[in-house]
């Protein structure tokens, strides 16, 4: 984009050069055409200069040029956004030159589906974020680089679990029952959205240090090229490569970090607990004799500071002028605050990008791999640390249960309903996995010799994973005696996908009508497969025989076959049109529903190229965009590989049928709909892009409206069938609409001092518009949002006319002093039942999604120093404090089976004796501002020699959190139960010391 805006100044400069060049004598006349290596179009405004002189010209609107030079001259071709070239003329009189995109200015060229495009030529809502804008710190997962950087893209911070996953939502979710994750494409390979057992976050396959850019496709005009998988947006990840002619470069990037706990759940100390038990239990004479003499802080025993390190080495360069390469290896040792939890990861990457046959054949080879050793510890210990009696010791030398203090029954056996010693839970468990994953592809890009405007691209790729895990319990552990037949659990999980893409691309400048056309047509085939084996058994017997082993095998696969096409048309470089069509066929559905057609169209008007603005020195870009398209969602969740055919599930080992002396597995049919199909989302998007003051200020605004039809919903099944009571089928619809604003600019731009500030704003509102095939006034929807405590309690609902996951609860009644009255709720119906909790008195309340969100960031550089920060704001998101609802109750202090349990000290605010799970007393405003990172660094240009430079940095991640929420953290990283705080693994505050050196 930027180079187009500088044409006028370059032309003026070239005119002056031409005047000076007039003093030269006769020479050789060299003419030719300069074109874009990506799309073959002519490039206007290229500066063609005879080296060592002031003799130069500028290419015209078609990319043509003519220049008179001396014999043996060298021409320098330069243009903003492209790699500068030096060409020895010799005896040549005709030069046709293709210019490559400058990787240092990748923001000008954007990777899109099946190709690239200039940012100024985009008609859809597309945002690209390059490495220089990434978040800083000890980041183990790629999505952390992108948090808060793109309007409308919400990435929740991972929990404190090492290598923990984030939840990503682009413009809200488009589904209720299906997957709401965006499609992720890594170097041209779309990866599966399914989780991998033993692998907290599949994206940790890629080392963040190897990523060059993220491209986020948000509207259907941009995403429809991916058809049946694009309803939730697309994120394209491009990794770094070597460059032609590059000298050998070796880089080391290392970090050492310390993560510290920030906040603990407030519970009673040992001394406080003794007093509470004496005063608040129904019969203190029975409860108080159980008290101990200790003051044990169980939370601090299971949580501790976490020291981690990360090391990465990369080697890049070029073998001659035609074989660029880059190889990397990295090692991450990330420890969690929960004791024994860690992730030890080794990554490797290789990129080869040779250019053959006089640059007509470009080859891209990408290979990425990862070996991970995970110890998940036992997150259940976090909840047990809140509840275990603080007056008891950790160890008991007389305990037969591995020496750990344990609640027992009168006969000395473990009290199975008593709280487990949280330290024992960690020390007497083994919850580990070893994972290998590799992603690779080979791309051949051939531009025909006889027709240079056309090229053929073949991309073959794969994604492969193998995971082995164990979840074992020490035979001496008291908690293991509850289910001794399954104290040893192991699993193996393997699978992946294979990909074949082939497409033709034709790009031609039609000079007679001042147009440019770019046509792409292709075929895609992808095969997904998984196999999982679970084995549950007791500990090995003395005779070496496993007794009661229970093995299950689950093996699935699916295929996706597609035909796609795209046309880009430009008229006078002002009016842009993009039309896309994809026809997807999926093996997941039955005949008649296997194929879906997904069209889109986008239009853009470069207003700044009109005569009345072209000469403006203030407005560099003013582009109006409009788009419409249809996308699909075929990852439909439950039984997702075979939802359209009959399936049967076998009974577990404790539900087998005894016939004679033999136990037999029973098989039960699952409900299915043979006519089930993918959901379809139609999106309308209107946007405006603005660039001012020589690109010093950039802004964009988008409005969108998305409607999902054939929405999957659970519908009742008639009584008497042999199926479950509910069936998932296509009956509903859902709407999302919103606005996004992005703004960024240089407040200061000087040689030694610059200050860049950026902010983005997004507001999204969704509404369920249909849930049944026919209107049913008695159908209020279905409950979701399962909470801890009680049995099958749900506090959210999906109902027509309301947003997804709306809180559906009783409205608490308070006394004249503002204290909640236990068990008394507003009688909405007027028919009573306000005390006993009649469900008719429940109210539609708030939602877990924010009213609006913002991201803010800034970077300051002064000579060798730099300083940056990045933060996020959510306003209007509500959180159910499940920790208080389930733990701040006096009734839990003493259990008649003979044990005591600690409770949250916030019970003093409610004075609740018994559980009140569905009261809105526990529903809190979770609005927050989180400063994700603050970083400062110093660059050393010459370290020991001119060929060595280095950088020192210090970063604070999760620097601070501003919120009125009373719990540990209002940002809930749970896609299944959004907005429900269930004692999450707390996020640490991390201090990071970084060192980078380049040779």
Short mmCIF file of N, CA, C and O in Angstrom, two decimals, residues 122-181:
data_model
loop_
_atom_site.label_atom_id
_atom_site.label_comp_id
_atom_site.label_asym_id
_atom_site.label_seq_id
_atom_site.Cartn_x
_atom_site.Cartn_y
_atom_site.Cartn_z
N UNK A 122 -7.14 -5.81 -0.68
CA UNK A 122 -8.07 -6.68 0.02
C UNK A 122 -9.48 -6.10 0.01
O UNK A 122 -9.67 -4.91 0.20
N UNK A 123 -10.45 -6.98 -0.19
CA UNK A 123 -11.86 -6.56 -0.13
C UNK A 123 -12.55 -7.06 1.13
O UNK A 123 -13.64 -6.60 1.45
N UNK A 124 -11.93 -8.00 1.83
CA UNK A 124 -12.54 -8.56 3.03
C UNK A 124 -11.93 -7.99 4.29
O UNK A 124 -11.01 -7.16 4.26
N UNK A 125 -12.46 -8.44 5.43
CA UNK A 125 -11.95 -8.03 6.74
C UNK A 125 -10.80 -8.95 7.12
O UNK A 125 -11.02 -10.06 7.61
N UNK A 126 -9.60 -8.48 6.87
CA UNK A 126 -8.38 -9.26 7.07
C UNK A 126 -7.39 -8.42 7.86
O UNK A 126 -7.17 -7.26 7.53
N UNK A 127 -6.80 -9.02 8.89
CA UNK A 127 -5.80 -8.32 9.70
C UNK A 127 -4.56 -9.18 9.79
O UNK A 127 -4.64 -10.38 10.07
N UNK A 128 -3.42 -8.57 9.55
CA UNK A 128 -2.14 -9.28 9.64
C UNK A 128 -1.30 -8.67 10.76
O UNK A 128 -1.19 -7.45 10.87
N UNK A 129 -0.75 -9.52 11.60
CA UNK A 129 0.11 -9.08 12.71
C UNK A 129 1.46 -9.75 12.53
O UNK A 129 1.56 -10.98 12.46
N UNK A 130 2.52 -8.95 12.42
CA UNK A 130 3.86 -9.47 12.17
C UNK A 130 4.66 -9.57 13.46
O UNK A 130 4.24 -9.09 14.52
N UNK A 131 5.83 -10.19 13.37
CA UNK A 131 6.63 -10.54 14.54
C UNK A 131 6.98 -9.32 15.39
O UNK A 131 7.02 -9.41 16.62
N UNK A 132 7.22 -8.18 14.77
CA UNK A 132 7.63 -7.00 15.53
C UNK A 132 6.51 -6.48 16.43
O UNK A 132 6.77 -5.73 17.38
N UNK A 133 5.27 -6.89 16.16
CA UNK A 133 4.14 -6.43 16.98
C UNK A 133 3.68 -7.45 18.00
O UNK A 133 2.72 -7.21 18.73
N UNK A 134 4.34 -8.62 18.06
CA UNK A 134 3.89 -9.67 18.97
C UNK A 134 4.08 -9.26 20.42
O UNK A 134 4.94 -8.45 20.76
N UNK A 135 3.28 -9.89 21.30
CA UNK A 135 3.46 -9.73 22.74
C UNK A 135 4.80 -10.32 23.16
O UNK A 135 5.29 -11.28 22.56
N UNK A 136 5.35 -9.76 24.21
CA UNK A 136 6.66 -10.19 24.69
C UNK A 136 6.51 -11.09 25.92
O UNK A 136 5.46 -11.13 26.55
N UNK A 137 7.60 -11.81 26.26
CA UNK A 137 7.61 -12.56 27.50
C UNK A 137 7.91 -14.03 27.28
O UNK A 137 8.32 -14.47 26.21
N UNK A 138 7.69 -14.81 28.34
CA UNK A 138 7.92 -16.26 28.30
C UNK A 138 6.66 -16.92 27.76
O UNK A 138 5.81 -17.41 28.50
N UNK A 139 6.55 -16.93 26.45
CA UNK A 139 5.34 -17.42 25.79
C UNK A 139 5.62 -18.80 25.20
O UNK A 139 6.56 -18.98 24.43
N UNK A 140 4.78 -19.77 25.54
CA UNK A 140 4.99 -21.13 25.06
C UNK A 140 4.01 -21.51 23.97
O UNK A 140 4.18 -22.53 23.32
N UNK A 141 2.99 -20.70 23.77
CA UNK A 141 1.96 -21.05 22.79
C UNK A 141 1.77 -19.90 21.82
O UNK A 141 1.74 -18.73 22.23
N UNK A 142 1.59 -20.17 20.53
CA UNK A 142 1.49 -19.10 19.52
C UNK A 142 0.39 -18.09 19.78
O UNK A 142 0.59 -16.89 19.56
N UNK A 143 -0.79 -18.54 20.26
CA UNK A 143 -1.88 -17.59 20.38
C UNK A 143 -1.62 -16.50 21.41
O UNK A 143 -2.22 -15.43 21.35
N UNK A 144 -0.69 -16.75 22.34
CA UNK A 144 -0.36 -15.73 23.32
C UNK A 144 0.30 -14.51 22.67
O UNK A 144 0.23 -13.40 23.20
N UNK A 145 0.93 -14.72 21.52
CA UNK A 145 1.56 -13.61 20.80
C UNK A 145 0.53 -12.61 20.31
O UNK A 145 0.83 -11.43 20.09
N UNK A 146 -0.70 -13.08 20.10
CA UNK A 146 -1.73 -12.31 19.40
C UNK A 146 -2.74 -11.66 20.35
O UNK A 146 -3.56 -10.85 19.92
N UNK A 147 -2.68 -11.99 21.63
CA UNK A 147 -3.70 -11.53 22.57
C UNK A 147 -3.80 -10.00 22.61
O UNK A 147 -2.81 -9.31 22.77
N UNK A 148 -5.03 -9.50 22.42
CA UNK A 148 -5.29 -8.07 22.51
C UNK A 148 -4.88 -7.27 21.29
O UNK A 148 -5.02 -6.05 21.29
N UNK A 149 -4.40 -7.91 20.22
CA UNK A 149 -3.85 -7.20 19.08
C UNK A 149 -4.86 -6.95 17.96
O UNK A 149 -4.64 -6.07 17.13
N UNK A 150 -5.95 -7.74 17.92
CA UNK A 150 -6.87 -7.66 16.79
C UNK A 150 -8.29 -7.46 17.31
O UNK A 150 -8.77 -8.22 18.17
N UNK A 151 -8.96 -6.43 16.79
CA UNK A 151 -10.34 -6.16 17.20
C UNK A 151 -11.23 -7.34 16.83
O UNK A 151 -11.14 -7.89 15.73
N UNK A 152 -12.09 -7.73 17.76
CA UNK A 152 -13.03 -8.82 17.50
C UNK A 152 -12.47 -10.20 17.73
O UNK A 152 -13.18 -11.19 17.58
N UNK A 153 -11.19 -10.29 18.07
CA UNK A 153 -10.56 -11.59 18.36
C UNK A 153 -10.29 -11.66 19.86
O UNK A 153 -9.40 -10.97 20.36
N UNK A 154 -11.07 -12.47 20.55
CA UNK A 154 -10.89 -12.62 21.99
C UNK A 154 -10.12 -13.89 22.28
O UNK A 154 -10.54 -14.99 21.90
N UNK A 155 -8.98 -13.73 22.92
CA UNK A 155 -8.15 -14.86 23.31
C UNK A 155 -8.01 -14.80 24.82
O UNK A 155 -7.39 -13.89 25.35
N UNK A 156 -8.63 -15.74 25.50
CA UNK A 156 -8.55 -15.74 26.96
C UNK A 156 -7.18 -16.24 27.38
O UNK A 156 -6.62 -17.17 26.78
N UNK A 157 -6.63 -15.63 28.41
CA UNK A 157 -5.31 -16.01 28.89
C UNK A 157 -5.36 -17.45 29.38
O UNK A 157 -6.33 -17.88 30.01
N UNK A 158 -4.32 -18.24 29.08
CA UNK A 158 -4.30 -19.61 29.59
C UNK A 158 -4.19 -19.61 31.11
O UNK A 158 -3.77 -18.63 31.71
N UNK A 159 -4.58 -20.71 31.73
CA UNK A 159 -4.46 -20.84 33.17
C UNK A 159 -2.99 -21.03 33.52
O UNK A 159 -2.11 -20.98 32.67
N UNK A 160 -2.72 -21.30 34.80
CA UNK A 160 -1.35 -21.50 35.22
C UNK A 160 -0.76 -22.83 34.82
O UNK A 160 0.41 -23.10 35.10
N UNK A 161 -1.56 -23.69 34.20
CA UNK A 161 -1.05 -24.99 33.77
C UNK A 161 0.04 -24.81 32.73
O UNK A 161 -0.13 -24.08 31.76
N UNK A 162 1.19 -25.46 32.88
CA UNK A 162 2.25 -25.33 31.87
C UNK A 162 1.76 -25.75 30.49
O UNK A 162 1.18 -26.82 30.32
N UNK A 163 1.98 -24.88 29.51
CA UNK A 163 1.52 -25.16 28.16
C UNK A 163 0.02 -25.13 28.01
O UNK A 163 -0.53 -25.69 27.07
N UNK A 164 -0.67 -24.45 28.93
CA UNK A 164 -2.13 -24.43 28.92
C UNK A 164 -2.69 -23.79 27.67
O UNK A 164 -2.09 -22.91 27.06
N UNK A 165 -3.90 -24.24 27.30
CA UNK A 165 -4.54 -23.74 26.09
C UNK A 165 -5.33 -22.48 26.37
O UNK A 165 -5.79 -22.25 27.49
N UNK A 166 -5.47 -21.66 25.36
CA UNK A 166 -6.34 -20.49 25.40
C UNK A 166 -7.62 -20.81 24.63
O UNK A 166 -7.65 -21.69 23.77
N UNK A 167 -8.67 -20.08 24.95
CA UNK A 167 -9.90 -20.16 24.17
C UNK A 167 -9.93 -18.98 23.20
O UNK A 167 -9.78 -17.84 23.61
N UNK A 168 -10.10 -19.27 21.90
CA UNK A 168 -10.08 -18.24 20.86
C UNK A 168 -11.48 -18.10 20.27
O UNK A 168 -12.09 -19.09 19.87
N UNK A 169 -11.96 -16.87 20.24
CA UNK A 169 -13.25 -16.59 19.61
C UNK A 169 -13.09 -15.39 18.68
O UNK A 169 -12.57 -14.34 19.09
N UNK A 170 -13.54 -15.56 17.43
CA UNK A 170 -13.52 -14.47 16.46
C UNK A 170 -14.96 -14.04 16.23
O UNK A 170 -15.78 -14.80 15.73
N UNK A 171 -15.27 -12.80 16.66
CA UNK A 171 -16.63 -12.26 16.53
C UNK A 171 -17.67 -13.14 17.21
O UNK A 171 -18.77 -13.34 16.71
N UNK A 172 -17.35 -13.66 18.39
CA UNK A 172 -18.28 -14.49 19.12
C UNK A 172 -18.41 -15.86 18.50
O UNK A 172 -17.79 -16.18 17.49
N UNK A 173 -19.22 -16.70 19.09
CA UNK A 173 -19.43 -18.03 18.55
C UNK A 173 -20.59 -18.06 17.58
O UNK A 173 -21.56 -17.32 17.73
N UNK A 174 -20.50 -18.93 16.57
CA UNK A 174 -21.57 -19.06 15.59
C UNK A 174 -22.41 -20.30 15.82
O UNK A 174 -23.29 -20.60 15.02
N UNK A 175 -22.17 -21.02 16.91
CA UNK A 175 -22.87 -22.27 17.14
C UNK A 175 -23.17 -22.46 18.62
O UNK A 175 -22.56 -21.82 19.49
N UNK A 176 -24.12 -23.34 18.91
CA UNK A 176 -24.44 -23.71 20.29
C UNK A 176 -23.93 -25.10 20.64
O UNK A 176 -23.47 -25.34 21.75
N UNK A 177 -24.02 -26.02 19.70
CA UNK A 177 -23.63 -27.41 19.95
C UNK A 177 -22.34 -27.80 19.25
O UNK A 177 -21.67 -28.74 19.67
N UNK A 178 -21.99 -27.10 18.16
CA UNK A 178 -20.80 -27.45 17.40
C UNK A 178 -19.59 -26.68 17.91
O UNK A 178 -19.69 -25.86 18.84
N UNK A 179 -18.45 -26.92 17.29
CA UNK A 179 -17.20 -26.27 17.68
C UNK A 179 -17.22 -24.80 17.31
O UNK A 179 -17.64 -24.43 16.21
N UNK A 180 -16.77 -23.94 18.23
CA UNK A 180 -16.71 -22.50 17.96
C UNK A 180 -15.28 -22.00 17.78
O UNK A 180 -15.06 -20.78 17.74
N UNK A 181 -14.33 -22.91 17.68
CA UNK A 181 -12.94 -22.51 17.47
C UNK A 181 -12.70 -22.13 16.01
O UNK A 181 -13.29 -22.72 15.10
#
